[in-house]
Short mmCIF file of C-alpha atoms in Angstrom, two decimals:
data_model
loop_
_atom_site.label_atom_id
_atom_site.label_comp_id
_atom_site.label_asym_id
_atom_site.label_seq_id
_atom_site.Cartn_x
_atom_site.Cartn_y
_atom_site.Cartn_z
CA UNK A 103 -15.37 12.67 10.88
CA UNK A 104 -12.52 13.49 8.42
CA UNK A 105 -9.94 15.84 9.62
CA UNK A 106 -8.27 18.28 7.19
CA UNK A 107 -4.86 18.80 8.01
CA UNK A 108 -2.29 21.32 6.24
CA UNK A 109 1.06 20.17 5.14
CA UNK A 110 2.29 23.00 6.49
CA UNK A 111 0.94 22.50 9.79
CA UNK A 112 1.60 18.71 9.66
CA UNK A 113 4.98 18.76 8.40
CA UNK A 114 5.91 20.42 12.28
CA UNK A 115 4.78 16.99 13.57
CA UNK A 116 7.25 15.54 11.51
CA UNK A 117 10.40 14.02 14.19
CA UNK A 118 14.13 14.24 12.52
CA UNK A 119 15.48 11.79 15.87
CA UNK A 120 16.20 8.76 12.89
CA UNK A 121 19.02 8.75 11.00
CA UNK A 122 17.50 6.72 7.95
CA UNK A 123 14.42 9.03 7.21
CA UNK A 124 13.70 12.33 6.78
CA UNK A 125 11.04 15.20 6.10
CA UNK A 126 11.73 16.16 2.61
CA UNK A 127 11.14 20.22 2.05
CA UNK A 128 13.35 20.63 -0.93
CA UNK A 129 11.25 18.12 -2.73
CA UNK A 130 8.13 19.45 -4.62
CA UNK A 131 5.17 18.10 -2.77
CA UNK A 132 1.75 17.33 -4.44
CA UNK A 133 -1.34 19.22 -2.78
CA UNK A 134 -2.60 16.94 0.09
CA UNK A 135 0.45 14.98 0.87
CA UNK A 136 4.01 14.20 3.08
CA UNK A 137 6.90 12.33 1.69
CA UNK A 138 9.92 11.27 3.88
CA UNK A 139 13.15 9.77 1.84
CA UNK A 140 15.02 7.05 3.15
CA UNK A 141 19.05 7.71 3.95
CA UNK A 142 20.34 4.18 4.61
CA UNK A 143 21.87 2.24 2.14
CA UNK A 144 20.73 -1.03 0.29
CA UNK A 145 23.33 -2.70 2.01
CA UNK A 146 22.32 -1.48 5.64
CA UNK A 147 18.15 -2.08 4.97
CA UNK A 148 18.77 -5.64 4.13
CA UNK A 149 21.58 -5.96 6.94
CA UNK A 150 18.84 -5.10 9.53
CA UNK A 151 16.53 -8.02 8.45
CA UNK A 152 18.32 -10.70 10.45
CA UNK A 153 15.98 -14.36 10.78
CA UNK A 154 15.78 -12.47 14.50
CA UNK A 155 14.11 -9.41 12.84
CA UNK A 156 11.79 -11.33 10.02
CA UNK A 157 10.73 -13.40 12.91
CA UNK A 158 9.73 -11.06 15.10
CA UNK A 159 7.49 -9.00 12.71
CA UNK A 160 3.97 -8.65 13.81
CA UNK A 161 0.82 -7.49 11.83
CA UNK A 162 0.83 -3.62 11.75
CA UNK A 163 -1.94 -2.33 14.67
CA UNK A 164 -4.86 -0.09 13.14
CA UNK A 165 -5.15 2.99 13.98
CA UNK A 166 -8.16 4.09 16.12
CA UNK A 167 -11.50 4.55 13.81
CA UNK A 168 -14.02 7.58 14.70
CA UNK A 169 -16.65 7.65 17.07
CA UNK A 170 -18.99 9.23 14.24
CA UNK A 171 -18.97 8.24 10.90
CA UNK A 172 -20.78 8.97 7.62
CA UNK A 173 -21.44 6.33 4.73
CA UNK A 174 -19.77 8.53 1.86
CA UNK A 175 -21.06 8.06 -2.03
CA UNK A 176 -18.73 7.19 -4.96
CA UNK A 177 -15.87 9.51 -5.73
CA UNK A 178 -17.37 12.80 -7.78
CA UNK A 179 -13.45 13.50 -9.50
CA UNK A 180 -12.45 13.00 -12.51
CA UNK A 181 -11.65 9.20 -13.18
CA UNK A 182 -8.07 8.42 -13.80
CA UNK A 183 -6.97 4.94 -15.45
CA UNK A 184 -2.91 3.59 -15.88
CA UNK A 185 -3.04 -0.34 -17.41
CA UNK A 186 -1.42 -3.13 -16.07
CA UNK A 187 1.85 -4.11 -17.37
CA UNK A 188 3.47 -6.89 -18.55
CA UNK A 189 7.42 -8.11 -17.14
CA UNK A 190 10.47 -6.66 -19.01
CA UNK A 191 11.14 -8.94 -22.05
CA UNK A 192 7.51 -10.13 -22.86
CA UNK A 193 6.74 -7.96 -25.40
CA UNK A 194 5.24 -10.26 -28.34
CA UNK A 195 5.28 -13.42 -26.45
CA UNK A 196 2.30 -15.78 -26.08
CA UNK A 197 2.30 -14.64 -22.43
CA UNK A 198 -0.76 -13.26 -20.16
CA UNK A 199 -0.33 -9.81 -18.62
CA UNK A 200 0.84 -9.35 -15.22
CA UNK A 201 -1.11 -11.26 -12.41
CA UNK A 202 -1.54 -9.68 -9.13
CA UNK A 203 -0.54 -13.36 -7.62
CA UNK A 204 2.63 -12.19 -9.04
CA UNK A 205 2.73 -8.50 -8.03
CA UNK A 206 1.15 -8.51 -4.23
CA UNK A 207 3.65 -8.93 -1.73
CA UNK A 208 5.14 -8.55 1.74
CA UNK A 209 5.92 -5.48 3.46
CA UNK A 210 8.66 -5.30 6.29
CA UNK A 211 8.93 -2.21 8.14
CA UNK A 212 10.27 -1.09 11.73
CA UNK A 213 8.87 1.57 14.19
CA UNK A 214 11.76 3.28 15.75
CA UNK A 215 9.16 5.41 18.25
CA UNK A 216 8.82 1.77 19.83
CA UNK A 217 11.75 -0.57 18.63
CA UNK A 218 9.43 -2.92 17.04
CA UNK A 219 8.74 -4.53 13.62
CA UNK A 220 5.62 -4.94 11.40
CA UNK A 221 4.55 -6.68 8.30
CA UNK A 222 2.09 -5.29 5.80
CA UNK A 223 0.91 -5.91 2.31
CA UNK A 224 1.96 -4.07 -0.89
CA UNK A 225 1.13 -4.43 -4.59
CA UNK A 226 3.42 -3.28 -7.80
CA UNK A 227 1.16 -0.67 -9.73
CA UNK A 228 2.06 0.69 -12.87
CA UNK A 229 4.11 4.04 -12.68
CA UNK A 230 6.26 6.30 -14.86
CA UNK A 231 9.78 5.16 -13.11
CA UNK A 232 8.76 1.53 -12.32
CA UNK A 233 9.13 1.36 -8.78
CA UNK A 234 5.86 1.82 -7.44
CA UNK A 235 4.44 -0.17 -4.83
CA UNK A 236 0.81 1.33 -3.49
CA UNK A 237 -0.12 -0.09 0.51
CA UNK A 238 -1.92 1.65 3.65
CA UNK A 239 -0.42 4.73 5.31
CA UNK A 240 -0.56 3.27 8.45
CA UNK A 241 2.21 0.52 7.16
CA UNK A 242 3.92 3.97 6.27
CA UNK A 243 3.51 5.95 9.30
CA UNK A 244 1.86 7.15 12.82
CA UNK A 245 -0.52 10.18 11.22
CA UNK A 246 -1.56 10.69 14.94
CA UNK A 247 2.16 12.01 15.64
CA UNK A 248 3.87 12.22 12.59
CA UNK A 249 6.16 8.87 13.27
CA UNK A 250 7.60 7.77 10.02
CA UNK A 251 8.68 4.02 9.82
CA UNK A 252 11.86 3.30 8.11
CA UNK A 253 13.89 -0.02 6.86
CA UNK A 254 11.19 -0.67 4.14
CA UNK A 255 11.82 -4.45 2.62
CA UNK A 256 9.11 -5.79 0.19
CA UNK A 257 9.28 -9.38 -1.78
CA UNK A 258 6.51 -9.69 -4.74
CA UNK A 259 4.47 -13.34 -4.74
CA UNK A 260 5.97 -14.02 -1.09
CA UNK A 261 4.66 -17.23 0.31
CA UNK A 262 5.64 -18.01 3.71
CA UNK A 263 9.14 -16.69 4.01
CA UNK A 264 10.03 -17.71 0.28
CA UNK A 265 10.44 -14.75 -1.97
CA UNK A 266 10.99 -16.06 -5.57
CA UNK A 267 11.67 -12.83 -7.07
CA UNK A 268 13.66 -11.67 -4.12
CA UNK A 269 13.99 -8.29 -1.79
CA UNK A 270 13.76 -4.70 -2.77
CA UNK A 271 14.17 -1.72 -0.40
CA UNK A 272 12.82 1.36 0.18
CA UNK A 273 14.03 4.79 -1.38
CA UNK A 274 11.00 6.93 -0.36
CA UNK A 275 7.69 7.10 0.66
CA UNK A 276 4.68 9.51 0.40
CA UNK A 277 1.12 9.50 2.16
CA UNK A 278 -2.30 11.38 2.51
CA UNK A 279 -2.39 14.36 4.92
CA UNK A 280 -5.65 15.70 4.20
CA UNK A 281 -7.96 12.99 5.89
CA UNK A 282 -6.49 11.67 9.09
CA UNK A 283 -8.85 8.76 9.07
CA UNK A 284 -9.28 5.43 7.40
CA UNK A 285 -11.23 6.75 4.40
CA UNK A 286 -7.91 8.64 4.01
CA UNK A 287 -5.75 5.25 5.08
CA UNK A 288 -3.34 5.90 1.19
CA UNK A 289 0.20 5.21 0.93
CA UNK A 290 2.80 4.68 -1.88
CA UNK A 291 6.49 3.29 -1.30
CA UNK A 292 9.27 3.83 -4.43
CA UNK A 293 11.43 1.70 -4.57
CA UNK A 294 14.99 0.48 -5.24
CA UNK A 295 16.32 -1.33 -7.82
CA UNK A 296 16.89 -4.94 -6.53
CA UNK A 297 15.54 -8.50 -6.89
CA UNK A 298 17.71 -11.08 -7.90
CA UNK A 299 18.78 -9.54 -10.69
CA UNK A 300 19.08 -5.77 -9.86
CA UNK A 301 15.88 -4.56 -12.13
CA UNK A 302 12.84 -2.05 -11.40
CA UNK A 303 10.27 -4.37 -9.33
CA UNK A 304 7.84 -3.57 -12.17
CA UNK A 305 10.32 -5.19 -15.24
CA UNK A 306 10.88 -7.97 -12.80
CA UNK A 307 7.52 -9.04 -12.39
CA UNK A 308 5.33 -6.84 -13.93
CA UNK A 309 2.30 -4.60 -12.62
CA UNK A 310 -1.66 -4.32 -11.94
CA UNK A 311 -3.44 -1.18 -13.25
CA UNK A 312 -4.61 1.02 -11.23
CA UNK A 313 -7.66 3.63 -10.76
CA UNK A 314 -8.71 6.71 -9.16
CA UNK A 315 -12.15 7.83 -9.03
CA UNK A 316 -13.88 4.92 -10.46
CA UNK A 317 -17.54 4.51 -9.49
CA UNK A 318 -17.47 1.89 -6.26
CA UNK A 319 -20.41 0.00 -6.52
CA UNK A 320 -19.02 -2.77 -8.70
CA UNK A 321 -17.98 -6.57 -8.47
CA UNK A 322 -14.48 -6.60 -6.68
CA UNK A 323 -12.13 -8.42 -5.22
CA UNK A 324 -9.17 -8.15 -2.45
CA UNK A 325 -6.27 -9.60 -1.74
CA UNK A 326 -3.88 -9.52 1.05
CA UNK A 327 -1.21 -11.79 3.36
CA UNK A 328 -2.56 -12.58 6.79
CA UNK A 329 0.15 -13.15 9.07
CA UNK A 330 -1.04 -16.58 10.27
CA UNK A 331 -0.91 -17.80 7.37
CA UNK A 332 2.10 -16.08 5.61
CA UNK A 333 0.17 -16.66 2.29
CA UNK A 334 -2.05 -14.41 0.01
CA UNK A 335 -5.59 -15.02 0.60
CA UNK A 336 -8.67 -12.79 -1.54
CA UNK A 337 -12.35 -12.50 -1.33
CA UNK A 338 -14.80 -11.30 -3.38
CA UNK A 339 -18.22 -9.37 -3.94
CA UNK A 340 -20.00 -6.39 -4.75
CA UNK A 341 -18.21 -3.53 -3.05
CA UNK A 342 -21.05 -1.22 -1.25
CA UNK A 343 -19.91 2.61 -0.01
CA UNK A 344 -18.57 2.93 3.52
CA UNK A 345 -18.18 5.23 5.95
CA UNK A 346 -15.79 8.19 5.64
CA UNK A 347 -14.73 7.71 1.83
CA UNK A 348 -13.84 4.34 2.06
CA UNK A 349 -16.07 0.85 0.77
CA UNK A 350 -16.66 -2.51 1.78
CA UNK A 351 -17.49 -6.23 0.76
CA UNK A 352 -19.71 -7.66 3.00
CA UNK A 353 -18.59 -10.72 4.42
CA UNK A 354 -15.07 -11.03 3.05
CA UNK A 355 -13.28 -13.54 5.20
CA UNK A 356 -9.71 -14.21 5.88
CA UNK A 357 -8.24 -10.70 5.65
CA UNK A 358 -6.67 -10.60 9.28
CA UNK A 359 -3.42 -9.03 10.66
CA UNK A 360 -1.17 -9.11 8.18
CA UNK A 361 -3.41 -8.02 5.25
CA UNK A 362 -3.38 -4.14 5.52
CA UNK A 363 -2.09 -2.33 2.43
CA UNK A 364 -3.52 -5.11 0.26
CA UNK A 365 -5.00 -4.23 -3.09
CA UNK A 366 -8.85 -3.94 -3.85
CA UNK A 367 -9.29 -4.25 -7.40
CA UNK A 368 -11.76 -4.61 -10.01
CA UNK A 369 -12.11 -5.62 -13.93
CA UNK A 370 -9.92 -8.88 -12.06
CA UNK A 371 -9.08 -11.32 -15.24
CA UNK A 372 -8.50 -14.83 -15.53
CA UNK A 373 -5.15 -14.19 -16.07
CA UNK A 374 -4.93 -12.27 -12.92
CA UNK A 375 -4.71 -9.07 -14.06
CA UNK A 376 -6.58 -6.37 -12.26
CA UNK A 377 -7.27 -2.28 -11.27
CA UNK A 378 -6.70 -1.56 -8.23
CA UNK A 379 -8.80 1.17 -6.91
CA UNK A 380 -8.19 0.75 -2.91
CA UNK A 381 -5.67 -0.13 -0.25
CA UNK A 382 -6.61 -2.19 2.18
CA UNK A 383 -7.21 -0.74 5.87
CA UNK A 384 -8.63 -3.45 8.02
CA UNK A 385 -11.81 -4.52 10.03
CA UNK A 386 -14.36 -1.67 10.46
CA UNK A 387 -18.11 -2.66 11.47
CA UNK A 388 -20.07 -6.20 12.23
CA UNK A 389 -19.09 -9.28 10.19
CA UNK A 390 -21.42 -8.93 7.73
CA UNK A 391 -21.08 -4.56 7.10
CA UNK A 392 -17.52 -3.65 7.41
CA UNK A 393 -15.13 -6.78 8.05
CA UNK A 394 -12.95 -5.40 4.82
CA UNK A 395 -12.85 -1.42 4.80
CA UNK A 396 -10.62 0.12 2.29
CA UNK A 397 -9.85 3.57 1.74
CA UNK A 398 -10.52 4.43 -1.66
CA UNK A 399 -8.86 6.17 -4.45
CA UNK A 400 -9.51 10.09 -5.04
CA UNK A 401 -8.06 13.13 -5.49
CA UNK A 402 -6.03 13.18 -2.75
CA UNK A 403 -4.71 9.43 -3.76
CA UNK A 404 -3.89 10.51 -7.17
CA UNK A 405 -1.55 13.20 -5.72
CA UNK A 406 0.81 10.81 -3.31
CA UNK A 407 0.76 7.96 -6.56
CA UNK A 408 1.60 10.67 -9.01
CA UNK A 409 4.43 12.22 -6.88
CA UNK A 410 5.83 8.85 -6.36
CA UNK A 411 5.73 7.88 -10.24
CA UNK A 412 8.07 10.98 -10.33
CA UNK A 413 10.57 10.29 -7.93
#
């Protein structure tokens, strides 16, 4: 079952060993979450991702699921809607509104408890300062001992090793605290400024909607990058209620290693455009009832994203 954890309490599991990240006390923190803030430079993220490093990244593991779980009903909140948006300089133009082929992307990360690196999934979502990328906490950090990761690099519409819109890095990061497990699984990165032309990843390329609270038995989709094939992949169907807060799509194929963090989203357009209303955790059941859990967006959710549209 769902633990509750204090940030008060939680924020003691917090390590300081790494010079790039850090606890962040002075900042104000939203009910419910923990934010660290990254302390290397642009320069010194990007420096670390050698051909060696980008190589060597392996799918993120998942953390370990309960013994008992509950199936949990649609959120009872108060539903929250932001709308897509469209790249910097479209306004007017016979263009269609930001795709999430577009916006989905890669997320490189590095564990300095054990000297390795990961890859993940991330999506742009709409936010107040345009640097908002939403993906699973545990691409973000160890919630069973408080290990931040650190060196975050993401590239929107990356397709195996080619990132057309180029690299942005990391300037801090926020998760859930109150529910340690995957029904809680919520993380949001901000950004740099960066690409290949220095802009806010949002004016660059744009950004899916996203929800909070939305009822969960509707038609959805997901969408993620498997490692093996370097390449975003989706499926589709009607989303059914989970255990522990999160939901499902029975029999969505292809989401392997590689895929966590991705973006469950529904009202998904021809165009491309899309809500998200999920992050991506991983495999949780049989084949058929839980191949494609995803922690879903509530309260808690709301209070990491809205912190991080702040920052």
């Amino acid at each position: 079952m769902a633990v509750a954890v204090s940030v008060a309490m939680f924020g003691a599991l917090i390590p300081g060993a790494h010079a790039a990240t850090s606890s962040a006390p002075t900042r104000p923190t939203p009910p419910q979450t923990r934010w660290a803030v990254n302390h290397s430079s642009t320069r010194a993220v990007r420096s670390y991702w050698t051909p060696r490093h980008l190589a060597a990244a392996k799918p993120a593991p998942l953390p370990a699921r309960p013994r008992a779980a509950a199936i949990t009903a649609s959120p009872g909140g108060k539903p929250r809607m932001i709308h897509a948006s469209r790249p910097a300089g479209t306004a007017g133009k016979v263009q269609a509104n930001s795709s999430v082929w577009v916006t989905v992307g890669r997320l490189f990360f590095h564990n300095p408890e054990n000297g390795l690196d990961y890859v993940c999934t991330a999506n742009v979502v709409t936010s107040n300062n345009q640097d908002v990328i939403s993906t699973a906490r545990h691409c973000v950090m160890d919630i069973s001992n408080g290990t931040w990761y650190t060196n975050f690099q993401f590239a929107p519409s990356y397709n195996k090793g080619n990132a057309p819109y180029g690299w942005w890095t990391w300037r801090s990061a926020g998760v859930r605290v109150d529910d340690t497990s995957p029904g809680g699984d919520n993380a949001f990165i901000v950004l740099n400024s960066g690409g290949n032309s220095g802009a806010h990843v949002q004016a660059a390329v744009g950004s899916s909607g996203i929800g909070f609270n939305w009822s969960t038995n509707s038609y959805a989709h997901a969408i993620g990058i498997p490692a093996n094939l370097d390449y975003a992949v989706w499926c589709e169907g009607m989303a059914v209620d989970s255990y522990n807060g999160g939901v499902h799509i029975p029999n969505c194929q292809g989401l392997s290693g590689g895929a966590s963090g991705g973006p469950f989203i529904f009202n998904y357009q021809s165009d491309g455009s899309a809500v998200q209303t999920a992050s991506f955790f991983g495999s949780w059941g049989s084949g058929t009832d839980g191949n494609s859990y995803f922690a879903y967006y509530r309260d808690a959710a709301w209070n990491v994203y809205n912190g991080a549209q702040n920052a």
